[in-house]
Structures are given as C-alpha cells and as structure tokens.
Short mmCIF file of C-alpha atoms in Angstrom, two decimals:
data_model
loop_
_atom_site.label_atom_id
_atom_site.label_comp_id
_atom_site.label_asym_id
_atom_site.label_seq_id
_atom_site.Cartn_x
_atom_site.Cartn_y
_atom_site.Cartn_z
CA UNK A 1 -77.74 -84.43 -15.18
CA UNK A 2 -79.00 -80.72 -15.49
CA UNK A 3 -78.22 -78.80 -18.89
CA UNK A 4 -79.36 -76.00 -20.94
CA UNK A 5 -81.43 -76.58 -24.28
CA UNK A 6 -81.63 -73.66 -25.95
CA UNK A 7 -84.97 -73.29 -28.49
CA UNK A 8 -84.01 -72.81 -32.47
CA UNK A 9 -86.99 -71.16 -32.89
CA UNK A 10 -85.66 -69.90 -36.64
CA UNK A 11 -87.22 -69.78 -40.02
CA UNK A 12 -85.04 -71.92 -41.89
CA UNK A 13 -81.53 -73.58 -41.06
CA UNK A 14 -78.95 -70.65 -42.76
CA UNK A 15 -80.34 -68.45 -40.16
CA UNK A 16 -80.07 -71.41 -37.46
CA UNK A 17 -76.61 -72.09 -38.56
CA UNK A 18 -75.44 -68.56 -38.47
CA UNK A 19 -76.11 -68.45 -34.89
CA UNK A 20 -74.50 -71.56 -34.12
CA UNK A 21 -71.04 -70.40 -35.44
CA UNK A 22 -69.78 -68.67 -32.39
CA UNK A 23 -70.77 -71.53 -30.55
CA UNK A 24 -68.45 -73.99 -32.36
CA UNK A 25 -66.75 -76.58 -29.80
CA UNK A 26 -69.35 -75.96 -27.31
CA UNK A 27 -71.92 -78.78 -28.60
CA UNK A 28 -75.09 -77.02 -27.00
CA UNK A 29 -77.74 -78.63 -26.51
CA UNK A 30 -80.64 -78.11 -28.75
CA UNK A 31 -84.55 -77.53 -29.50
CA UNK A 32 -85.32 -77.93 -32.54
CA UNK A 33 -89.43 -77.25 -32.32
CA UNK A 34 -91.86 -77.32 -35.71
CA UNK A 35 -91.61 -74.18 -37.44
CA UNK A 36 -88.07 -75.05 -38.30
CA UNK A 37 -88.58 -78.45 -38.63
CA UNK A 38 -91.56 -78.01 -40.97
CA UNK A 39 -89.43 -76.04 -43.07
CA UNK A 40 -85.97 -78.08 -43.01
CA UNK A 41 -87.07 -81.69 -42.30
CA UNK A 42 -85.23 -84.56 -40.64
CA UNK A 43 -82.06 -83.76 -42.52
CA UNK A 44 -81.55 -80.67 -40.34
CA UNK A 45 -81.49 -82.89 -37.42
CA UNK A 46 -79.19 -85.51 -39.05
CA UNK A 47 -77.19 -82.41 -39.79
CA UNK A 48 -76.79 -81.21 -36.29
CA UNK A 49 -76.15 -84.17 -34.53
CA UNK A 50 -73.03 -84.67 -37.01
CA UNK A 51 -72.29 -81.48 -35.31
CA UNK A 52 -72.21 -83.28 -32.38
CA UNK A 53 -75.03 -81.55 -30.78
CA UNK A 54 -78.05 -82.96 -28.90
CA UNK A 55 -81.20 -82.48 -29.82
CA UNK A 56 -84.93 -82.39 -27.96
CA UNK A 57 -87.13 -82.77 -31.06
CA UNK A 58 -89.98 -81.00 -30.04
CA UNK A 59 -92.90 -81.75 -32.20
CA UNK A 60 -95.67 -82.97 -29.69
CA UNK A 61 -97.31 -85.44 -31.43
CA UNK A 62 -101.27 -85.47 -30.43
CA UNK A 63 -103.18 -87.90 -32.75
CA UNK A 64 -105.20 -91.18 -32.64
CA UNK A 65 -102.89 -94.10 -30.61
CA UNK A 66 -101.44 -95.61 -34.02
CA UNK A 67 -100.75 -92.49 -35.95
CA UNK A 68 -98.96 -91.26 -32.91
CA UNK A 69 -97.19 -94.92 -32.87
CA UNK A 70 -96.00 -95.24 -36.79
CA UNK A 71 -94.57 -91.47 -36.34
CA UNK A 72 -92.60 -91.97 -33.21
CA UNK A 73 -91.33 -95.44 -35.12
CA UNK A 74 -90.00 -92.78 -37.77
CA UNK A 75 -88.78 -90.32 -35.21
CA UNK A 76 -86.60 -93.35 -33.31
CA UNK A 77 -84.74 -93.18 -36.69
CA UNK A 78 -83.06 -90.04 -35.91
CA UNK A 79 -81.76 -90.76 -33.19
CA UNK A 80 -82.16 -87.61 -30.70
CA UNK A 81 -81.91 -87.38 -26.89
CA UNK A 82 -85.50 -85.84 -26.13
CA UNK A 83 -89.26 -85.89 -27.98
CA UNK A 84 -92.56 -85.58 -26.71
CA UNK A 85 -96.29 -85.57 -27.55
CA UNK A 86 -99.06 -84.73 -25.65
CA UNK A 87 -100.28 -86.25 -22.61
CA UNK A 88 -103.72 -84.93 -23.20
CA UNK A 89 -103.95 -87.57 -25.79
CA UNK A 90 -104.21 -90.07 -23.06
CA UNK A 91 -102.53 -92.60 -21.31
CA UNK A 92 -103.30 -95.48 -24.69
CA UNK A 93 -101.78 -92.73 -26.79
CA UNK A 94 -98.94 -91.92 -25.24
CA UNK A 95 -98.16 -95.95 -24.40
CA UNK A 96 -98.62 -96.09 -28.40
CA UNK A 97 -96.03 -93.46 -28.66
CA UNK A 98 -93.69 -95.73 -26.11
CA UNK A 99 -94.32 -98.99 -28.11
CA UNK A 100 -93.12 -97.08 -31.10
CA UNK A 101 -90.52 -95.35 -29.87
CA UNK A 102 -89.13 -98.90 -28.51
CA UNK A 103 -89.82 -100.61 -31.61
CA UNK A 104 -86.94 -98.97 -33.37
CA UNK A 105 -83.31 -99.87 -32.17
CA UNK A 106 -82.09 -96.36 -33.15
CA UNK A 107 -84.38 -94.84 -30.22
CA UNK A 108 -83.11 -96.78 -27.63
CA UNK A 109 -81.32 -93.45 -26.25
CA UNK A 110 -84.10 -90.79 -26.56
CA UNK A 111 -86.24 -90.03 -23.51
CA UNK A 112 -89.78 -89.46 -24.34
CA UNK A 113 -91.83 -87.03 -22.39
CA UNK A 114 -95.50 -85.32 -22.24
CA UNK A 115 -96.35 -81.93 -22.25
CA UNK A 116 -98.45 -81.39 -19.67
CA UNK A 117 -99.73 -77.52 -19.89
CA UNK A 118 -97.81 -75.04 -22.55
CA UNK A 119 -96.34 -72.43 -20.16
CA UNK A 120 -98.26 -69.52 -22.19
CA UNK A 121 -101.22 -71.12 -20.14
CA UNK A 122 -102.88 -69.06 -16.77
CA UNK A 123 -105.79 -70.63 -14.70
CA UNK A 124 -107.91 -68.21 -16.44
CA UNK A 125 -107.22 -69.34 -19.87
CA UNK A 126 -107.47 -73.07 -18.26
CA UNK A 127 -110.91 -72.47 -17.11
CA UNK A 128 -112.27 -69.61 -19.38
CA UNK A 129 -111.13 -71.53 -22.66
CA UNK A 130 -110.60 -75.27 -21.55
CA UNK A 131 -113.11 -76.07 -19.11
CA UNK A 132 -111.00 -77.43 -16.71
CA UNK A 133 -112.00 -76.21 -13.54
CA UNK A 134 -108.88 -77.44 -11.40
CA UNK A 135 -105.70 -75.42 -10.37
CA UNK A 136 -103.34 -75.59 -12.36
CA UNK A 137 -100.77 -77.23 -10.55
CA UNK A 138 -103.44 -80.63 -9.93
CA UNK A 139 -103.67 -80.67 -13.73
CA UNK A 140 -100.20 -80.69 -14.22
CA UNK A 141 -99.51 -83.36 -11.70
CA UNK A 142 -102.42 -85.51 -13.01
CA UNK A 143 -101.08 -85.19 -16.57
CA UNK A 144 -97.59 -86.62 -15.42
CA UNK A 145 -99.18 -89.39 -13.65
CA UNK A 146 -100.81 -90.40 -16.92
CA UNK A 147 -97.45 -90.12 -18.47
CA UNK A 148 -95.87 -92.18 -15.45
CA UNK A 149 -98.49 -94.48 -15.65
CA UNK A 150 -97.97 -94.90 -19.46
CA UNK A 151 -94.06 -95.65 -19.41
CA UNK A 152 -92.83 -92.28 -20.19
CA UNK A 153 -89.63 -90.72 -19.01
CA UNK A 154 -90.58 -87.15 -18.00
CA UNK A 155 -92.98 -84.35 -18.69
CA UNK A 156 -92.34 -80.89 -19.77
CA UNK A 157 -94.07 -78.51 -17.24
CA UNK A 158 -93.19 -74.84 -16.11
CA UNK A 159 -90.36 -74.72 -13.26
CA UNK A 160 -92.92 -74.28 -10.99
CA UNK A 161 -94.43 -77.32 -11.12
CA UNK A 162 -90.95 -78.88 -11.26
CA UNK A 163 -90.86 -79.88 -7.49
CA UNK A 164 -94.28 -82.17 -8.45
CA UNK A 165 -92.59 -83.72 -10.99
CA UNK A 166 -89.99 -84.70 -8.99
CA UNK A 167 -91.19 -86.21 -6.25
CA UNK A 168 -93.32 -88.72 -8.93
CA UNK A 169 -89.65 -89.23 -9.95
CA UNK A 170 -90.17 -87.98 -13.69
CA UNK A 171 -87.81 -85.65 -15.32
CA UNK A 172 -88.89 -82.46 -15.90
CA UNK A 173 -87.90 -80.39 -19.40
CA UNK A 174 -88.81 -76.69 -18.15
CA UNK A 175 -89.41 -73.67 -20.61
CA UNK A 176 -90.43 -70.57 -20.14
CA UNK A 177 -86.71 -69.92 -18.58
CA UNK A 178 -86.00 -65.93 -18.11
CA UNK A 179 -83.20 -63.72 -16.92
CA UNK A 180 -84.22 -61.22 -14.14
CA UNK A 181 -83.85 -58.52 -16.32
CA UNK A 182 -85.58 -60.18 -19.44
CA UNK A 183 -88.93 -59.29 -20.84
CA UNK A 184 -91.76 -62.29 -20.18
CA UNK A 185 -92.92 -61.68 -23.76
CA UNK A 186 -95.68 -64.29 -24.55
CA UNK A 187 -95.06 -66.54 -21.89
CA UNK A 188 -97.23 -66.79 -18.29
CA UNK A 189 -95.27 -69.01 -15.99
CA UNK A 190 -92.01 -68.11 -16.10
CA UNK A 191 -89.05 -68.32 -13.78
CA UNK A 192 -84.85 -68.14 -13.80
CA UNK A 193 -82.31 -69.99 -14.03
CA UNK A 194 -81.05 -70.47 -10.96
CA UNK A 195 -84.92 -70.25 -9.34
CA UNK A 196 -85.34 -73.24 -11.69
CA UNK A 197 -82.23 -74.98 -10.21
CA UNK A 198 -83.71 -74.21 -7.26
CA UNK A 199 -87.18 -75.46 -7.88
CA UNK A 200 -85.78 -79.14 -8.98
CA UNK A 201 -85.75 -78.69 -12.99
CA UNK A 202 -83.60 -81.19 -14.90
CA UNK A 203 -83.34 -79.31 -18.11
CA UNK A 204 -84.07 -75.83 -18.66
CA UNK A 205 -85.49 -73.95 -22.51
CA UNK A 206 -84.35 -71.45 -23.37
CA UNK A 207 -84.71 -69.48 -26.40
CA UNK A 208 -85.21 -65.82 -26.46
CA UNK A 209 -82.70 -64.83 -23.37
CA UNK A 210 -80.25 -65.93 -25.47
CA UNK A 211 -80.88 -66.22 -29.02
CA UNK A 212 -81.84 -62.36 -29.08
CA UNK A 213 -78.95 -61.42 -26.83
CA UNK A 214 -76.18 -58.70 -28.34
CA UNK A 215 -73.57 -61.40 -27.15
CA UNK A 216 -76.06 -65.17 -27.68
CA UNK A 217 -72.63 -67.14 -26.41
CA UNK A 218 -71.75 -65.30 -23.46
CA UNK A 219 -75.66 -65.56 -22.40
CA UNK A 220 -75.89 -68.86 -22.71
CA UNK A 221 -72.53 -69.32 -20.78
CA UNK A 222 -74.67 -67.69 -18.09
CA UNK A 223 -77.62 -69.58 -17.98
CA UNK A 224 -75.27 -73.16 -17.77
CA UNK A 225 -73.58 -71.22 -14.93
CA UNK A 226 -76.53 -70.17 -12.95
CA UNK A 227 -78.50 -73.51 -13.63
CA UNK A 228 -75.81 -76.47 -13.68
#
C-alpha cells in the first residue's frame, strides 16, 4: 500500500507539465497543493488524472462545519485518491467534511485525512506562538484521535509520529521526506525514505528531493526504491 507522492509545488501547469514529460508511462503519484491549484483550478486536476495519474489534493480546508461540507461536496466531483482539511477545526468540522465528501458518488474512492501539525512546526514554535503547552508528539496523537473519532481515513503527520498513527490504525500521509544528503530547507521534522519505511509511513511527500534534482526521474526512482 506504500507509494511516493511527489509535491507540484509549481507556479502554473506549463511548468508542472514540463517536468512531468520524462516521467511519461510512470503514472506518479501526485500533490497537487494551493499555489498551483489557485492558479490552474480543477481543470488541472481533471487534466492529470486523464494522464492517468493520482492525485492527493491538498488544499486543507479549515472553515465553519458547512462551508467545509458544501466544498468537500465540490471536491468529491473530481474524483482524486487523497484530500484533507484541518483537524484543528474540530471533530463537527471535519465529520462535516465526511458527510460531504460521502454525499457525492464521485468521492466514493478518495480517502480524506487531517493535518495534524505542518512539519515546519518545532515545540518552540508550538508553545512560543500557539499556546499549546504539550509535546508535540501528544498533540499529534490527540489530533488523529479527533480525526478517528470523526470518520476520517488518516492524518498527515511527520514520519516521526508515523508509528502513533499506526497503532490508532489511521493512515499516515508523511512530508517533510529528505535524502541523507539533501538540504532540510524550511522544514523541522524531517526524515528519509527508508527511515520513514522504517518508522510505519504509508505514503511519503516529496517535493524538493526530487523536483530540484539534475536527474527529477532517476530521484524519484530512488525514493520508490528505498520506501516501497
């Protein structure tokens, strides 16, 4: 069940679809996230699952209960494997976004999940900037509980937290995916590939490891190797 979703964290689709030519027959496995998304609009996604590729649509819907509910209705339309909000909207939120979701025949295949904490997050920032004087890890778990509790399929969580998620049978959707030799950039809680295989992840992100590699195809190759 493991795979490799790598993040299409472009401007605008020529550039996405420039760097999906060399990956023609391979059908990867996609993230399509909201600065691309904002730009392009659903027809990108229609686009690239005629491509035959799947797609996590990660937008991470955080609203009031019925907002969140009418705009996972529309989502459903589109048909993709993976989407998510947030689970600190709550457990009545995120059952909204279920009920919607559900409501729509065409979403009958796409597993909803709940980001729990961004991995760009640290205990520091957590307590410093959030008030939320718990470790980390107890956050995270208590976030997927919610999003148990609330009918969802999964969370996305760092791959160190990935072992929690598992044992509350959840899957986990891990970013923050380096190789050894890669620079962290932005991100805090990071791991690699196979350390994520190790650690219990069911899908891996990621985006810069291989989209800014001199050879994107033959890193991505890689990471499916080390991680599936």
């Amino acid at each position: 069940m493991r795979d490799v979703i790598i993040a299409c964290d472009f401007k605008n689709q020529d550039e996405l679809f420039k760097f999906l030519e060399p990956f023609k027959g391979l059908n990867p496995f996609l993230k399509i996230g909201m600065e691309i998304f904002y730009k392009e609009g659903p027809q990108l996604v229609r686009k690239l699952k005629d491509m035959g590729c799947k797609i996590f649509l990660d937008l991470k819907l955080h609203d009031i209960p019925n907002t969140v509910e009418k705009a996972m209705r529309n989502i459903a339309d589109l048909g993709v494997e993976i989407t998510n909000v947030h689970a600190a909207g709550g457990i009545l939120m995120m059952q909204a976004a279920r009920r919607g979701l559900d409501s729509n025949p065409n979403g009958k295949n796409t597993k909803l999940i709940a980001v729990t904490q961004l991995t760009s997050i640290s205990q520091q920032i957590l307590e410093e900037e959030l008030h939320i004087h718990e470790p980390l890890s107890e956050v995270v778990k208590a976030y997927a509980l919610n999003a148990k509790k609330a009918g969802l399929d999964g969370v996305v969580c760092s791959a160190l937290e990935a072992p929690i998620i598992k044992e509350l049978g959840l899957i986990s959707v891990t970013p923050g995916i380096r190789f050894q030799d890669d620079a962290v950039g932005d991100q805090k809680r990071v791991a690699t590939p196979s350390y994520a295989k190790e650690l219990g992840s069911t899908y891996i992100v990621v985006g810069r490891s291989i989209t800014a590699s001199a050879d994107p195809v033959a890193a991505y190759k890689r990471c499916v190797k080390e991680f599936c």
